[in-house]
């Protein structure tokens, strides 16, 4: 059960609103002690409303299951046959075989809703309608004698007496209600007037919801449902496999295409509900033996696969055309939406409801794989949910076409649930829970845990960021004297796991927080390790500071002082320090080197230190942020133990110019801003600004390696920490005046010397093919770097390079060459290309937790995204360099008498896990150039290869999917923009009159 998520409360709220709309009378309502079950006797039937938690990983989703038992089952085969017969005409509920609280099988009608804060509003009216329809269907079958048909020998066989209505589950002593509720009769009053209404409004809402979903799928770029153009309302194909489909189009377009399920929407006439819209899914699979049992299992999937999707409508066996022209039974899932839903008693936002229906149908097809197709089962089918919680970047993510919406995720609630269970556990007497977190007393000092929401993104429709904050009281009434601030700052330079902050009211706290934008299980484990370490450290520091103020002892307001030390104080030394010491592989220099290659601003100087760590330098002027100062930022990443075992220590030095007392005060102010400043939600804060041994201001953080396995995961984890350091430096520089920090701008000479160190240091840890060469030359306004090597497997092996004979020099035949001009400032794209070209030619493989090794670029999330491609096209359009009419396969740019064509396409995946390189090509007519150009020795900007193609001559650049080098979204988009601009300009320079 989620103590902090909103799913269970949303399910309870939906149930309460439905019962209120139904007019459920108190005297005919019963509830269980834990309020998980509420029963309402509407007449000759009792309807049960049960709430529960959603699927694992979805704390903001809850389940409301509405079920009305109809008859006790004595003849199982007859019951299955009745269920299938009734389900062929199902509306919004399904007929199932249930096991009731008395242990007997019961025939029942049921539906289930997956509800959260996001959909509570537009589910209320629809769920109420479904409950009314379910009760009406149940009563109709009770009065129609269904109990006799399924009773079997219990009632003397078909000729025996009519069986009594089903007993009342957990309430067998409940007397039968005389008559029926007015609400039940109200269903007939609502439905009958709408029988002849037009179903066109439902059809329009369905098509509108479908188009919105397809647009979102196209933006994601993983797959789109294939629609049939000749459908009356809608016919489309949804996935029957977790694999990617050719060209990301989910449809039977060729023999190699994986199977699909066919979803159809037709305007129909239901014998009970009248006009409406039938949405059905047909599975291309012949029924197995015991097909009725299989269908019955599918109709109980809401109990077996908890929280995956709504259970609306029903599965049944229906006749459908066979390949030989006849009919054969097939698996069909359908839900019928009466036209009356578009009236006053239906949902206000019909399009939002139709979105839920469409995704429900698609997920039902995927659940069919999981439940009935054992031969097709893959690891995705064993997940605790299908769709819902997955997001881009998640291990299980495939895309919206597979029903993966991200609904129900609440990383803050998940983290709070985990920490409450791990820290407090059974010691609830010493804890106070709040909606945003909890406070508890491991011993004499209070530790506070809270999720602090952040602002939404600039567009207003991005999810709000949040941080998980953990802080422990250390001392009270501490004066902010220079001596005290200096002592705090010196401690912060050594801690590295949490940061000491002195508040204006004299409270000294030890705090840390983790950004939850990219939450995962390892972040929760990290949070627990930090909480454990923080409390032990706070206990030590309460008596280690100057004699100012007093230790921050406190107790629970009701339970009083805790009499024992609990278990938390010993966990750091007993569990987490040994875990850090036992991590394998050992912390290696290669991890630190590769981590530097993904920074937002790449190092222009990089050296391997004597202790096996690395030291590098970067300047703010390398990016495009305008700051009044441009200091040299020096960073050391090395293996060290700050009290919790060996781990990575990252120390960033900022040249602050001030007296010692002012530096200490500056550090305290910056630490407060790290925790609560405008960019706090984007940063992990597990260390702080302090005064190093030399009295300089430095940001120090320690990172335990135990949370991840494999070098590749360590690289990603250390890279994240280094990126946070860069973010903290920018935050400090933006708040500091120009006189506070020393400037030392880069020069061409210092840039050239630094890049020589970069390439040499990387080369010491990475292996390249024999004959691979590099050189760095300082020019008046920047640096020119040349990389060259043997071309063994043809031109396609030379990414980001010119392949083949270079300028007619026989010595260079069969080689590739990359030449990059790197300016002194604003050179993140150029350095990104340089790092990618150098690392991409490495023969070194990096260990992963799996059975294979890799280099940057072999995971699908590392390729360029469609958003980044779109940004590059938009940016160059804004500059007037490129036009790209909507829907055209290629852009246009000025290239002499006739325009050039720009193509941006993903190459066929040739790497592990379907990662793909991106090819950018500028194409011109063959008669525009007499011969294929080649790079000359003096070129200072050479990244592509000229090729002769059937449609002309093309200048092509192949960009590897080196996600760790491109960095985050912003640098990746800027790098791709720079590469596309380079291609256009290179073609223009080669063609007479081709433009500037």
mmCIF file of N, CA and C in Angstrom, residues 758-841:
data_model
loop_
_atom_site.group_PDB
_atom_site.id
_atom_site.type_symbol
_atom_site.label_atom_id
_atom_site.label_comp_id
_atom_site.label_asym_id
_atom_site.label_seq_id
_atom_site.Cartn_x
_atom_site.Cartn_y
_atom_site.Cartn_z
ATOM 1 N N UNK A 758 44.040 16.406 -23.403
ATOM 2 C CA UNK A 758 42.804 15.627 -23.494
ATOM 3 C C UNK A 758 43.032 14.365 -24.319
ATOM 4 N N UNK A 759 43.550 14.521 -25.536
ATOM 5 C CA UNK A 759 43.712 13.379 -26.429
ATOM 6 C C UNK A 759 44.754 12.400 -25.892
ATOM 7 N N UNK A 760 45.819 12.925 -25.315
ATOM 8 C CA UNK A 760 46.854 12.037 -24.776
ATOM 9 C C UNK A 760 46.331 11.256 -23.572
ATOM 10 N N UNK A 761 45.574 11.924 -22.704
ATOM 11 C CA UNK A 761 45.058 11.235 -21.510
ATOM 12 C C UNK A 761 44.047 10.167 -21.895
ATOM 13 N N UNK A 762 43.125 10.490 -22.792
ATOM 14 C CA UNK A 762 42.182 9.480 -23.253
ATOM 15 C C UNK A 762 42.919 8.334 -23.943
ATOM 16 N N UNK A 763 43.955 8.661 -24.710
ATOM 17 C CA UNK A 763 44.712 7.636 -25.417
ATOM 18 C C UNK A 763 45.465 6.704 -24.491
ATOM 19 N N UNK A 764 45.796 7.173 -23.285
ATOM 20 C CA UNK A 764 46.476 6.297 -22.332
ATOM 21 C C UNK A 764 45.548 5.208 -21.803
ATOM 22 N N UNK A 765 44.268 5.464 -21.796
ATOM 23 C CA UNK A 765 43.311 4.508 -21.238
ATOM 24 C C UNK A 765 42.521 3.772 -22.314
ATOM 25 N N UNK A 766 42.537 4.258 -23.548
ATOM 26 C CA UNK A 766 41.760 3.660 -24.624
ATOM 27 C C UNK A 766 42.700 3.205 -25.729
ATOM 28 N N UNK A 767 42.374 2.082 -26.321
ATOM 29 C CA UNK A 767 43.195 1.537 -27.404
ATOM 30 C C UNK A 767 42.624 1.948 -28.754
ATOM 31 N N UNK A 768 43.494 2.353 -29.673
ATOM 32 C CA UNK A 768 43.102 2.663 -31.042
ATOM 33 C C UNK A 768 43.868 1.765 -32.014
ATOM 34 N N UNK A 769 43.368 1.682 -33.232
ATOM 35 C CA UNK A 769 44.024 0.858 -34.246
ATOM 36 C C UNK A 769 45.420 1.390 -34.545
ATOM 37 N N UNK A 770 46.282 0.493 -34.952
ATOM 38 C CA UNK A 770 47.634 0.898 -35.326
ATOM 39 C C UNK A 770 47.562 1.898 -36.480
ATOM 40 N N UNK A 771 48.342 2.925 -36.418
ATOM 41 C CA UNK A 771 48.326 3.933 -37.457
ATOM 42 C C UNK A 771 47.370 5.078 -37.204
ATOM 43 N N UNK A 772 46.648 5.022 -36.085
ATOM 44 C CA UNK A 772 45.732 6.129 -35.763
ATOM 45 C C UNK A 772 46.573 7.297 -35.267
ATOM 46 N N UNK A 773 46.310 8.499 -35.794
ATOM 47 C CA UNK A 773 47.132 9.674 -35.489
ATOM 48 C C UNK A 773 46.249 10.864 -35.131
ATOM 49 N N UNK A 774 46.814 11.780 -34.360
ATOM 50 C CA UNK A 774 46.133 13.043 -34.081
ATOM 51 C C UNK A 774 47.159 14.150 -33.959
ATOM 52 N N UNK A 775 46.727 15.366 -34.234
ATOM 53 C CA UNK A 775 47.600 16.542 -34.076
ATOM 54 C C UNK A 775 46.750 17.736 -33.705
ATOM 55 N N UNK A 776 47.330 18.671 -32.979
ATOM 56 C CA UNK A 776 46.657 19.887 -32.533
ATOM 57 C C UNK A 776 47.539 21.067 -32.894
ATOM 58 N N UNK A 777 46.943 22.059 -33.559
ATOM 59 C CA UNK A 777 47.704 23.225 -34.003
ATOM 60 C C UNK A 777 46.963 24.492 -33.610
ATOM 61 N N UNK A 778 47.666 25.396 -32.907
ATOM 62 C CA UNK A 778 47.069 26.673 -32.514
ATOM 63 C C UNK A 778 47.057 27.615 -33.710
ATOM 64 N N UNK A 779 45.924 28.303 -33.902
ATOM 65 C CA UNK A 779 45.795 29.324 -34.939
ATOM 66 C C UNK A 779 45.509 30.663 -34.265
ATOM 67 N N UNK A 780 45.295 31.698 -35.061
ATOM 68 C CA UNK A 780 45.097 33.031 -34.496
ATOM 69 C C UNK A 780 43.829 33.117 -33.646
ATOM 70 N N UNK A 781 42.745 32.446 -34.065
ATOM 71 C CA UNK A 781 41.467 32.593 -33.369
ATOM 72 C C UNK A 781 40.971 31.281 -32.764
ATOM 73 N N UNK A 782 41.771 30.246 -32.799
ATOM 74 C CA UNK A 782 41.315 28.979 -32.261
ATOM 75 C C UNK A 782 42.354 27.906 -32.470
ATOM 76 N N UNK A 783 41.882 26.680 -32.569
ATOM 77 C CA UNK A 783 42.750 25.516 -32.661
ATOM 78 C C UNK A 783 42.208 24.604 -33.753
ATOM 79 N N UNK A 784 43.104 23.972 -34.505
ATOM 80 C CA UNK A 784 42.714 22.980 -35.499
ATOM 81 C C UNK A 784 43.208 21.616 -35.031
ATOM 82 N N UNK A 785 42.270 20.652 -34.917
ATOM 83 C CA UNK A 785 42.599 19.292 -34.493
ATOM 84 C C UNK A 785 42.361 18.367 -35.678
ATOM 85 N N UNK A 786 43.344 17.518 -35.965
ATOM 86 C CA UNK A 786 43.249 16.552 -37.053
ATOM 87 C C UNK A 786 43.364 15.146 -36.491
ATOM 88 N N UNK A 787 42.423 14.287 -36.888
ATOM 89 C CA UNK A 787 42.454 12.868 -36.527
ATOM 90 C C UNK A 787 42.484 12.077 -37.827
ATOM 91 N N UNK A 788 43.310 11.057 -37.901
ATOM 92 C CA UNK A 788 43.335 10.237 -39.109
ATOM 93 C C UNK A 788 43.701 8.815 -38.727
ATOM 94 N N UNK A 789 43.267 7.888 -39.587
ATOM 95 C CA UNK A 789 43.556 6.495 -39.303
ATOM 96 C C UNK A 789 43.271 5.621 -40.494
ATOM 97 N N UNK A 790 43.636 4.340 -40.394
ATOM 98 C CA UNK A 790 43.428 3.414 -41.517
ATOM 99 C C UNK A 790 41.951 3.138 -41.722
ATOM 100 N N UNK A 791 41.583 2.978 -42.972
ATOM 101 C CA UNK A 791 40.201 2.689 -43.356
ATOM 102 C C UNK A 791 40.130 1.214 -43.729
ATOM 103 N N UNK A 792 39.664 0.378 -42.795
ATOM 104 C CA UNK A 792 39.740 -1.066 -42.997
ATOM 105 C C UNK A 792 38.484 -1.656 -43.627
ATOM 106 N N UNK A 793 37.330 -1.130 -43.269
ATOM 107 C CA UNK A 793 36.081 -1.768 -43.680
ATOM 108 C C UNK A 793 35.275 -0.924 -44.645
ATOM 109 N N UNK A 794 35.890 -0.053 -45.381
ATOM 110 C CA UNK A 794 35.145 0.780 -46.307
ATOM 111 C C UNK A 794 34.753 2.102 -45.681
ATOM 112 N N UNK A 795 34.162 2.964 -46.498
ATOM 113 C CA UNK A 795 33.881 4.333 -46.085
ATOM 114 C C UNK A 795 32.908 4.411 -44.924
ATOM 115 N N UNK A 796 31.980 3.459 -44.834
ATOM 116 C CA UNK A 796 30.965 3.533 -43.786
ATOM 117 C C UNK A 796 31.562 3.406 -42.401
ATOM 118 N N UNK A 797 32.783 2.907 -42.290
ATOM 119 C CA UNK A 797 33.398 2.774 -40.976
ATOM 120 C C UNK A 797 33.955 4.102 -40.475
ATOM 121 N N UNK A 798 34.005 5.109 -41.325
ATOM 122 C CA UNK A 798 34.627 6.378 -40.954
ATOM 123 C C UNK A 798 33.555 7.382 -40.571
ATOM 124 N N UNK A 799 33.036 7.294 -39.355
ATOM 125 C CA UNK A 799 32.029 8.237 -38.912
ATOM 126 C C UNK A 799 32.693 9.581 -38.607
ATOM 127 N N UNK A 800 31.985 10.650 -38.949
ATOM 128 C CA UNK A 800 32.494 12.001 -38.720
ATOM 129 C C UNK A 800 33.848 12.205 -39.382
ATOM 130 N N UNK A 801 34.007 11.724 -40.603
ATOM 131 C CA UNK A 801 35.298 11.848 -41.280
ATOM 132 C C UNK A 801 35.118 11.795 -42.776
ATOM 133 N N UNK A 802 36.149 12.281 -43.487
ATOM 134 C CA UNK A 802 36.232 12.051 -44.920
ATOM 135 C C UNK A 802 36.917 10.714 -45.133
ATOM 136 N N UNK A 803 36.338 9.888 -45.997
ATOM 137 C CA UNK A 803 36.890 8.567 -46.239
ATOM 138 C C UNK A 803 37.456 8.491 -47.642
ATOM 139 N N UNK A 804 38.579 7.761 -47.765
ATOM 140 C CA UNK A 804 39.133 7.518 -49.080
ATOM 141 C C UNK A 804 40.304 8.427 -49.383
ATOM 142 N N UNK A 805 40.727 8.463 -50.658
ATOM 143 C CA UNK A 805 41.884 9.282 -51.037
ATOM 144 C C UNK A 805 41.650 10.741 -50.677
ATOM 145 N N UNK A 806 42.630 11.360 -50.074
ATOM 146 C CA UNK A 806 42.517 12.738 -49.617
ATOM 147 C C UNK A 806 43.434 13.628 -50.429
ATOM 148 N N UNK A 807 42.859 14.399 -51.351
ATOM 149 C CA UNK A 807 43.620 15.396 -52.089
ATOM 150 C C UNK A 807 44.635 14.825 -53.048
ATOM 151 N N UNK A 808 44.510 13.535 -53.406
ATOM 152 C CA UNK A 808 45.439 12.959 -54.370
ATOM 153 C C UNK A 808 46.760 12.542 -53.790
ATOM 154 N N UNK A 809 46.953 12.648 -52.488
ATOM 155 C CA UNK A 809 48.205 12.236 -51.864
ATOM 156 C C UNK A 809 48.201 10.725 -51.700
ATOM 157 N N UNK A 810 49.076 10.050 -52.410
ATOM 158 C CA UNK A 810 49.077 8.590 -52.384
ATOM 159 C C UNK A 810 49.314 8.047 -50.996
ATOM 160 N N UNK A 811 50.035 8.789 -50.182
ATOM 161 C CA UNK A 811 50.316 8.314 -48.827
ATOM 162 C C UNK A 811 49.054 8.214 -47.986
ATOM 163 N N UNK A 812 48.023 8.967 -48.389
ATOM 164 C CA UNK A 812 46.783 8.973 -47.614
ATOM 165 C C UNK A 812 45.713 8.062 -48.184
ATOM 166 N N UNK A 813 46.007 7.335 -49.269
ATOM 167 C CA UNK A 813 44.999 6.459 -49.846
ATOM 168 C C UNK A 813 44.553 5.425 -48.815
ATOM 169 N N UNK A 814 43.240 5.163 -48.792
ATOM 170 C CA UNK A 814 42.723 4.161 -47.872
ATOM 171 C C UNK A 814 42.696 4.600 -46.429
ATOM 172 N N UNK A 815 42.688 5.903 -46.187
ATOM 173 C CA UNK A 815 42.634 6.411 -44.821
ATOM 174 C C UNK A 815 41.416 7.319 -44.678
ATOM 175 N N UNK A 816 41.060 7.602 -43.460
ATOM 176 C CA UNK A 816 40.027 8.599 -43.209
ATOM 177 C C UNK A 816 40.658 9.742 -42.418
ATOM 178 N N UNK A 817 40.014 10.900 -42.521
ATOM 179 C CA UNK A 817 40.569 12.085 -41.883
ATOM 180 C C UNK A 817 39.438 12.948 -41.351
ATOM 181 N N UNK A 818 39.579 13.403 -40.106
ATOM 182 C CA UNK A 818 38.644 14.336 -39.490
ATOM 183 C C UNK A 818 39.423 15.580 -39.090
ATOM 184 N N UNK A 819 38.967 16.723 -39.550
ATOM 185 C CA UNK A 819 39.617 17.987 -39.211
ATOM 186 C C UNK A 819 38.558 18.902 -38.603
ATOM 187 N N UNK A 820 38.782 19.374 -37.398
ATOM 188 C CA UNK A 820 37.815 20.211 -36.697
ATOM 189 C C UNK A 820 38.505 21.490 -36.234
ATOM 190 N N UNK A 821 37.912 22.604 -36.598
ATOM 191 C CA UNK A 821 38.385 23.890 -36.094
ATOM 192 C C UNK A 821 37.609 24.212 -34.818
ATOM 193 N N UNK A 822 38.330 24.420 -33.724
ATOM 194 C CA UNK A 822 37.716 24.668 -32.425
ATOM 195 C C UNK A 822 37.990 26.114 -32.031
ATOM 196 N N UNK A 823 36.980 26.972 -32.003
ATOM 197 C CA UNK A 823 37.218 28.349 -31.565
ATOM 198 C C UNK A 823 37.512 28.398 -30.065
ATOM 199 N N UNK A 824 37.947 29.553 -29.593
ATOM 200 C CA UNK A 824 38.331 29.683 -28.191
ATOM 201 C C UNK A 824 37.101 29.696 -27.285
ATOM 202 N N UNK A 825 35.997 30.268 -27.741
ATOM 203 C CA UNK A 825 34.788 30.340 -26.918
ATOM 204 C C UNK A 825 33.607 29.726 -27.668
ATOM 205 N N UNK A 826 32.543 29.424 -26.938
ATOM 206 C CA UNK A 826 31.302 28.880 -27.511
ATOM 207 C C UNK A 826 31.568 27.694 -28.424
ATOM 208 N N UNK A 827 32.353 26.749 -27.936
ATOM 209 C CA UNK A 827 32.771 25.648 -28.802
ATOM 210 C C UNK A 827 32.270 24.293 -28.327
ATOM 211 N N UNK A 828 31.146 24.230 -27.605
ATOM 212 C CA UNK A 828 30.627 22.931 -27.160
ATOM 213 C C UNK A 828 30.332 21.999 -28.340
ATOM 214 N N UNK A 829 29.691 22.449 -29.430
ATOM 215 C CA UNK A 829 29.457 21.515 -30.553
ATOM 216 C C UNK A 829 30.743 20.979 -31.163
ATOM 217 N N UNK A 830 31.731 21.861 -31.351
ATOM 218 C CA UNK A 830 32.985 21.412 -31.958
ATOM 219 C C UNK A 830 33.692 20.384 -31.072
ATOM 220 N N UNK A 831 33.722 20.654 -29.751
ATOM 221 C CA UNK A 831 34.358 19.687 -28.856
ATOM 222 C C UNK A 831 33.550 18.395 -28.793
ATOM 223 N N UNK A 832 32.227 18.487 -28.877
ATOM 224 C CA UNK A 832 31.415 17.277 -28.895
ATOM 225 C C UNK A 832 31.737 16.402 -30.091
ATOM 226 N N UNK A 833 31.884 17.028 -31.255
ATOM 227 C CA UNK A 833 32.257 16.281 -32.462
ATOM 228 C C UNK A 833 33.650 15.674 -32.297
ATOM 229 N N UNK A 834 34.578 16.440 -31.740
ATOM 230 C CA UNK A 834 35.942 15.945 -31.564
ATOM 231 C C UNK A 834 35.974 14.746 -30.615
ATOM 232 N N UNK A 835 35.318 14.872 -29.464
ATOM 233 C CA UNK A 835 35.293 13.743 -28.524
ATOM 234 C C UNK A 835 34.644 12.522 -29.161
ATOM 235 N N UNK A 836 33.515 12.714 -29.880
ATOM 236 C CA UNK A 836 32.815 11.581 -30.487
ATOM 237 C C UNK A 836 33.684 10.899 -31.533
ATOM 238 N N UNK A 837 34.378 11.699 -32.347
ATOM 239 C CA UNK A 837 35.230 11.118 -33.378
ATOM 240 C C UNK A 837 36.381 10.331 -32.757
ATOM 241 N N UNK A 838 36.941 10.842 -31.691
ATOM 242 C CA UNK A 838 38.087 10.181 -31.050
ATOM 243 C C UNK A 838 37.652 8.919 -30.309
ATOM 244 N N UNK A 839 36.586 9.023 -29.523
ATOM 245 C CA UNK A 839 36.111 7.857 -28.779
ATOM 246 C C UNK A 839 35.502 6.817 -29.710
ATOM 247 N N UNK A 840 34.856 7.276 -30.789
ATOM 248 C CA UNK A 840 34.198 6.347 -31.698
ATOM 249 C C UNK A 840 35.159 5.430 -32.427
ATOM 250 N N UNK A 841 36.428 5.824 -32.539
ATOM 251 C CA UNK A 841 37.427 4.981 -33.193
ATOM 252 C C UNK A 841 38.199 4.112 -32.209
#
